Coordinates of C-alpha atoms and ligand atoms in Angstrom, one line a residue:
X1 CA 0.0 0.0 0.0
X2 CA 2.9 2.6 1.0
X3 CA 4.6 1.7 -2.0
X4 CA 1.8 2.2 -4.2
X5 CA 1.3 5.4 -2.6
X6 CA 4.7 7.0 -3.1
X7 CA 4.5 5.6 -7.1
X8 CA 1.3 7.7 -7.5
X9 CA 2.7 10.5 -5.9
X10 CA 6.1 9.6 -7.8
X11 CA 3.5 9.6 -11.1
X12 CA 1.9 12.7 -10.1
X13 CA 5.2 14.8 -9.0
X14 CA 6.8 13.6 -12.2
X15 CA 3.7 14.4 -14.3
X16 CA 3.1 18.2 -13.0
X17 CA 7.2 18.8 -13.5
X18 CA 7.0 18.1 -17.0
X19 CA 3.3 19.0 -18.6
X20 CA 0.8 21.3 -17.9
X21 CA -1.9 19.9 -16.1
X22 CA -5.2 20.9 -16.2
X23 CA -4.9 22.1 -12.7
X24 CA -1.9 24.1 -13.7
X25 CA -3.6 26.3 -15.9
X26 CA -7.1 26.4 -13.7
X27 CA -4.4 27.5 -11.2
X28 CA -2.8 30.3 -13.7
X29 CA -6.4 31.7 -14.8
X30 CA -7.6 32.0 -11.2
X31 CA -4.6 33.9 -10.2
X32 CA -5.3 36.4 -13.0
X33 CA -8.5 36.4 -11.9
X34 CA -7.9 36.9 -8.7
X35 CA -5.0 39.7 -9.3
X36 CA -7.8 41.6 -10.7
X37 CA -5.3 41.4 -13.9
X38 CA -8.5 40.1 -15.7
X39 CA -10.3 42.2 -16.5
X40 CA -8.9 45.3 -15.9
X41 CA -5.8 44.4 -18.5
X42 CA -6.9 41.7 -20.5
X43 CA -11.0 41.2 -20.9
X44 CA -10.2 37.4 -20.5
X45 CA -7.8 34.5 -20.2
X46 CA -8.7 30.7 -21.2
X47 CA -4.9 29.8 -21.6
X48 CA -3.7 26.0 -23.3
X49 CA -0.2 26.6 -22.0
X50 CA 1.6 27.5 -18.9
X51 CA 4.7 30.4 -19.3
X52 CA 7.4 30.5 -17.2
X53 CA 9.8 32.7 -17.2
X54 CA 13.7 31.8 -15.8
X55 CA 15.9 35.3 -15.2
X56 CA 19.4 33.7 -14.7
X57 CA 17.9 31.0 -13.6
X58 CA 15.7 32.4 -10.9
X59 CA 11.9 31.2 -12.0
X60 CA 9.8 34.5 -11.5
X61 CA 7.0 31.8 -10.1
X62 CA 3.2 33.5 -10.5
X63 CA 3.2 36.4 -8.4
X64 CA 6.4 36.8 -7.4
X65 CA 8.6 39.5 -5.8
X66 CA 11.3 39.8 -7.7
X67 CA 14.3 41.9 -7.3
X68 CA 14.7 44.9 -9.4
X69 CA 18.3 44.1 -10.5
X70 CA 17.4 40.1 -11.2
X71 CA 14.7 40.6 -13.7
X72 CA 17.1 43.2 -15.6
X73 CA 17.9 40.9 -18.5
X74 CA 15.4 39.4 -20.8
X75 CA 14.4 35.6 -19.4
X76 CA 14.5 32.2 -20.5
X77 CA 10.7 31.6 -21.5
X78 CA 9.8 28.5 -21.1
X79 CA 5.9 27.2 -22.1
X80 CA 3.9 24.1 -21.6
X81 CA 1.0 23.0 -23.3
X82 CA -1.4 20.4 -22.2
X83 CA -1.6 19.1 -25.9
X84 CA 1.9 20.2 -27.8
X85 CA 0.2 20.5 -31.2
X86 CA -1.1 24.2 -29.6
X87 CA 2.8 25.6 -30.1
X88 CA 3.5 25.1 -33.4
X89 CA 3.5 28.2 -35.7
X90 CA 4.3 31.7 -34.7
X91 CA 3.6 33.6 -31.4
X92 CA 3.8 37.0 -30.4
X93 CA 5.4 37.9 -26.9
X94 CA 5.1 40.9 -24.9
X95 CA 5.7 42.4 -21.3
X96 CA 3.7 45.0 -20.0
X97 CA 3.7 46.7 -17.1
X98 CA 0.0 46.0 -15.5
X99 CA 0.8 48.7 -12.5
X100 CA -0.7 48.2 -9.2
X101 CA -3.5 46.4 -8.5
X102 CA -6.6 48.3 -9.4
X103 CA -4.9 50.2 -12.0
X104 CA -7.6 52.0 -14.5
X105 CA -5.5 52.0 -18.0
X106 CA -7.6 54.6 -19.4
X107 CA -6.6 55.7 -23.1
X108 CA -3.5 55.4 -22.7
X109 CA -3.0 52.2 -22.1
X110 CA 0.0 50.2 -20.5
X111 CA 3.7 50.4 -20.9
X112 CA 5.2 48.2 -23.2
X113 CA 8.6 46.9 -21.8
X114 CA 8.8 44.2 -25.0
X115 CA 7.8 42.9 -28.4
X116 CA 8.6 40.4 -30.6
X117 CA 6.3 39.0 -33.1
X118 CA 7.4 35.7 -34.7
X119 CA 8.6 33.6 -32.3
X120 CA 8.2 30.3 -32.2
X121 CA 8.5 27.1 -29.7
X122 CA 11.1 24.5 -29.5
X123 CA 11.2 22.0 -27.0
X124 CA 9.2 24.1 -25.0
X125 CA 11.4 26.7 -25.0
X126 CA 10.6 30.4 -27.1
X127 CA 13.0 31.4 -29.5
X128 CA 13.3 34.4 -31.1
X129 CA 16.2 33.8 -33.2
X130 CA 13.9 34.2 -36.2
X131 CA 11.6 36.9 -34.5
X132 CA 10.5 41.1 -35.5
X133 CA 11.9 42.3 -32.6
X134 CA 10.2 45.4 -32.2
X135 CA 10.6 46.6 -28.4
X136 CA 13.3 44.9 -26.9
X137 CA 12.9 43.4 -23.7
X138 CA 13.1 46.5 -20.9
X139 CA 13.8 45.4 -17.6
X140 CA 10.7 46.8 -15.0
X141 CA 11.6 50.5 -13.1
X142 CA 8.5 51.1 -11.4
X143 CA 9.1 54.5 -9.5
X144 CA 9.9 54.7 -6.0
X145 CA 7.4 54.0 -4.0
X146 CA 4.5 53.3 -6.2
X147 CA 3.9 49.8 -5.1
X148 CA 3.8 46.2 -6.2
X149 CA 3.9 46.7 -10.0
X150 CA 2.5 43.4 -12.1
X151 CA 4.9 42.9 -14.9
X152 CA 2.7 40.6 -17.1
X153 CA 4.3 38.5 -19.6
X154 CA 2.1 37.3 -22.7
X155 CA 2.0 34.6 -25.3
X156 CA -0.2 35.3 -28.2
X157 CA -0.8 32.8 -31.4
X158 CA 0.4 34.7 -34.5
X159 CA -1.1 33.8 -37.2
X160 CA -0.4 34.2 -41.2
X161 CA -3.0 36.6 -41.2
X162 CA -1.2 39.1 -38.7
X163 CA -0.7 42.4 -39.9
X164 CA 1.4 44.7 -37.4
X165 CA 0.2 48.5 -37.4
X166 CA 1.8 51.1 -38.8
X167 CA 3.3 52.4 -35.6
X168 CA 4.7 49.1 -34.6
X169 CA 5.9 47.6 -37.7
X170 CA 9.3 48.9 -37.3
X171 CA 11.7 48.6 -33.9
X172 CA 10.6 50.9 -31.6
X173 CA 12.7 50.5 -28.3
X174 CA 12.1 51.8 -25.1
X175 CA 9.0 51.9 -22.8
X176 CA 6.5 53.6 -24.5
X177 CA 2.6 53.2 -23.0
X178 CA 0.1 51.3 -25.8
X179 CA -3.0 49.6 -25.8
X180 CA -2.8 46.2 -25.5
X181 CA -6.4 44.8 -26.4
X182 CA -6.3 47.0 -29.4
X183 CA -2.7 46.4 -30.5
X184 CA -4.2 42.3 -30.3
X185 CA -7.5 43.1 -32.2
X186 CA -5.7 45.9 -34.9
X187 CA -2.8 43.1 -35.8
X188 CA -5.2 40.2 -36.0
X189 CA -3.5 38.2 -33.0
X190 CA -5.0 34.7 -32.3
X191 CA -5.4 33.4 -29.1
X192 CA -3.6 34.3 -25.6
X193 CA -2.1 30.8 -25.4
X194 CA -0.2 31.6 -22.2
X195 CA 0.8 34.2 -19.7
X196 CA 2.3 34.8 -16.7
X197 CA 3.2 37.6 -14.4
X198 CA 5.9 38.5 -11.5
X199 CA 5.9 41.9 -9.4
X200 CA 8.6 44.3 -8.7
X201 CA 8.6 47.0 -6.0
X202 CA 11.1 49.6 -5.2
X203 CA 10.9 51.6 -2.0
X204 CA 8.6 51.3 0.2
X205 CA 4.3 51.1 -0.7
X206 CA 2.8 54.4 0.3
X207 CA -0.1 53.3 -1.6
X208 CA -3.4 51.7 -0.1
X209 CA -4.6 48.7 -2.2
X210 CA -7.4 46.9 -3.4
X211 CA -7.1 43.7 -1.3
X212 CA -7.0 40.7 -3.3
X213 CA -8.7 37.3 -2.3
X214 CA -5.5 34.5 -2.5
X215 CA -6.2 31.3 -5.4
X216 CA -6.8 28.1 -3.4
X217 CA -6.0 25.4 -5.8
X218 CA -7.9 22.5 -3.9
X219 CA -10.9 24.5 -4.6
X220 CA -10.7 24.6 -8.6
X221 CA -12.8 22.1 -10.7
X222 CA -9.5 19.8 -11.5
X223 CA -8.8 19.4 -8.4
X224 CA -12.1 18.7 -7.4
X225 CA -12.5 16.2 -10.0
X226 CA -9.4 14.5 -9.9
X227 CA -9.7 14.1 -6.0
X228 CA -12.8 11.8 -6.7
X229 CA -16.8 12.1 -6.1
X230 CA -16.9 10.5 -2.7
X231 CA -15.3 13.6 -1.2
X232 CA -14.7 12.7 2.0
X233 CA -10.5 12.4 1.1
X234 CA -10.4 15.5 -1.0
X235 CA -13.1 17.6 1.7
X236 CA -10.5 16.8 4.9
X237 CA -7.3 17.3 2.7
X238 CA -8.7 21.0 1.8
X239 CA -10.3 21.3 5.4
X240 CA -6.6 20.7 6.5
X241 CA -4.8 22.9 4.2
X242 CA -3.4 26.3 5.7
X243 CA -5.7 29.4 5.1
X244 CA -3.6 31.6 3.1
X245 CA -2.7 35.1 5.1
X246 CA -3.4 37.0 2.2
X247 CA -1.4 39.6 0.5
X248 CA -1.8 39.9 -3.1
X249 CA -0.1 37.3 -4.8
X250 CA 1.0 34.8 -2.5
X251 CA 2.8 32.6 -3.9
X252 CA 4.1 30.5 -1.7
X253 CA 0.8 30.0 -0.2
X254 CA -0.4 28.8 -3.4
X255 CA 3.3 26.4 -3.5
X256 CA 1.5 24.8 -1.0
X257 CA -2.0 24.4 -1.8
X258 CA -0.5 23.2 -4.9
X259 CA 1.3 20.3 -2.9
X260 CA -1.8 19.7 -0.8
X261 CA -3.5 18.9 -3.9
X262 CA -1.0 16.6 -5.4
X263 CA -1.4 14.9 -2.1
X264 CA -5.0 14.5 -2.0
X265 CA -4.9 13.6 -5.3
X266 CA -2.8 10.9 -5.1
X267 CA -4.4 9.7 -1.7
X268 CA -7.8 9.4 -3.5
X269 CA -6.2 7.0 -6.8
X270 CA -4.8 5.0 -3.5
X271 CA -7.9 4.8 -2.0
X272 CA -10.1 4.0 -5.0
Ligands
LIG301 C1 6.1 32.4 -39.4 O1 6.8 33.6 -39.7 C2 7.7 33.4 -40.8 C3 8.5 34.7 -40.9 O2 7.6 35.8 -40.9 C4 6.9 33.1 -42.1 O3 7.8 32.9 -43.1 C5 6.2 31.8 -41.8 O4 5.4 31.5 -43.0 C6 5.3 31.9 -40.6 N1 4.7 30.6 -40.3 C7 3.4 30.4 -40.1 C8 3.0 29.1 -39.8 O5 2.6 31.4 -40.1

């Protein structure tokens, strides 16, 4: 029985380091969701992939703080699909700056700290060896004490139809504010296959946020699901978990809710 527990969770582990799951990107929406990043930014977000991002090898993990000087250089994206056949072809990648929680855009938009259009996926990995690179990548300088800016990084399907505009057909480096949803809608952009955001602070908040509820990942429908009808193994597992303390993006909260799923997940295939 024990060792037929630690091969599920062996399974499971193995499984979540190396695909997206289903839970994974129930777990990425709800965080946008919950960031209030949809919809103030983007209207909404049904991704097929997870993006990660990697800056010298530090993972900038949903949510994260990261430190101003670490996120300087462009990152390592990395993306993972549930079914591969969704990242073949061209993709458009972009970082903007999604300000503070609670941000109203307005007309002008949100700054644009990159753009590439044609980049494509190999081995899970984005290259843009081949890519338009229009804005090049811009490392975040929020100003001092603005708060907890949301650097969002997005993966959009480009397809042969894509027409850039005018204005950003050509390089144009530097942060420079744009709108996003009509930049997508103007070019002829396909789907927002992934996305995925970290935060960057410098000095100290003087601002007074929103407050944001935290994701807890037993509670999505995969989870749910995969945890089994009977309930009773999935209902004490979540009962059990820690309640988040709850400032915005609490990741490490959600690191283990994550786990606490895994668990009850592979308790329940034990137990059926
Ligand atoms: C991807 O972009 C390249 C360069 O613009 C183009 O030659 C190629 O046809 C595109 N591929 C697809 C599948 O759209």
């Amino acid at each position: 029985m024990i060792s037929v527990t630690l091969f599920s969770l062996a399974l499971l582990l193995a499984r979540s380091a190396n695909a997206a799951t289903q839970l994974d990107l129930e777990a990425i929406q709800a965080h946008f969701t919950q960031a209030l990043i949809v919809p103030a930014l983007i209207p909404t977000f049904d991704p097929t992939a997870v993006l990660s991002a990697a800056f010298s090898g530090a993972e900038a993990s949903t949510g994260k703080h990261m430190d101003q000087k670490a996120v300087g250089p462009k990152p390592v994206v990395t993306v993972s699909s549930v079914q591969d056949s969704s990242l073949s072809g061209n993709f458009t990648i972009a970082m903007v700056d999604a300000d503070v929680v609670g941000t109203d855009y307005g007309a002008d938009g949100v700054n644009r700290h990159w753009l590439e259009n044609g980049v494509t996926i190999s081995d899970g990995s984005v290259s843009d060896t081949s890519a338009n690179v229009i804005t090049t990548y811009a490392g975040p300088g929020p100003a001092s004490g603005s708060g907890p800016h949301r650097y969002v990084i997005l993966l959009y399907a480009q397809p042969s139809t894509f027409s850039a505009p005018a204005d950003l057909s050509a390089p144009v480096d530097g942060v420079h504010k744009f709108d996003l949803n009509a930049y997508v809608k103007d070019s002829g952009l396909g789907a927002l296959v992934a996305a995925n955001y970290f935060t960057v602070e410098v000095g100290t908040d003087s601002t007074s946020l929103p407050v944001t509820s935290a994701v807890i990942t037993s509670t999505l429908a995969s989870a749910q699901s995969s945890a089994g009808p009977s309930g009773s193994h999935s209902g004490s597992a979540s009962a059990s978990a820690p309640a988040p303390s709850n400032p915005p993006n609490n990741a490490v909260a959600v690191k283990i809710e994550m786990t606490v799923a895994v668990l009850a997940a592979g308790l329940s295939l034990v137990l059926l």
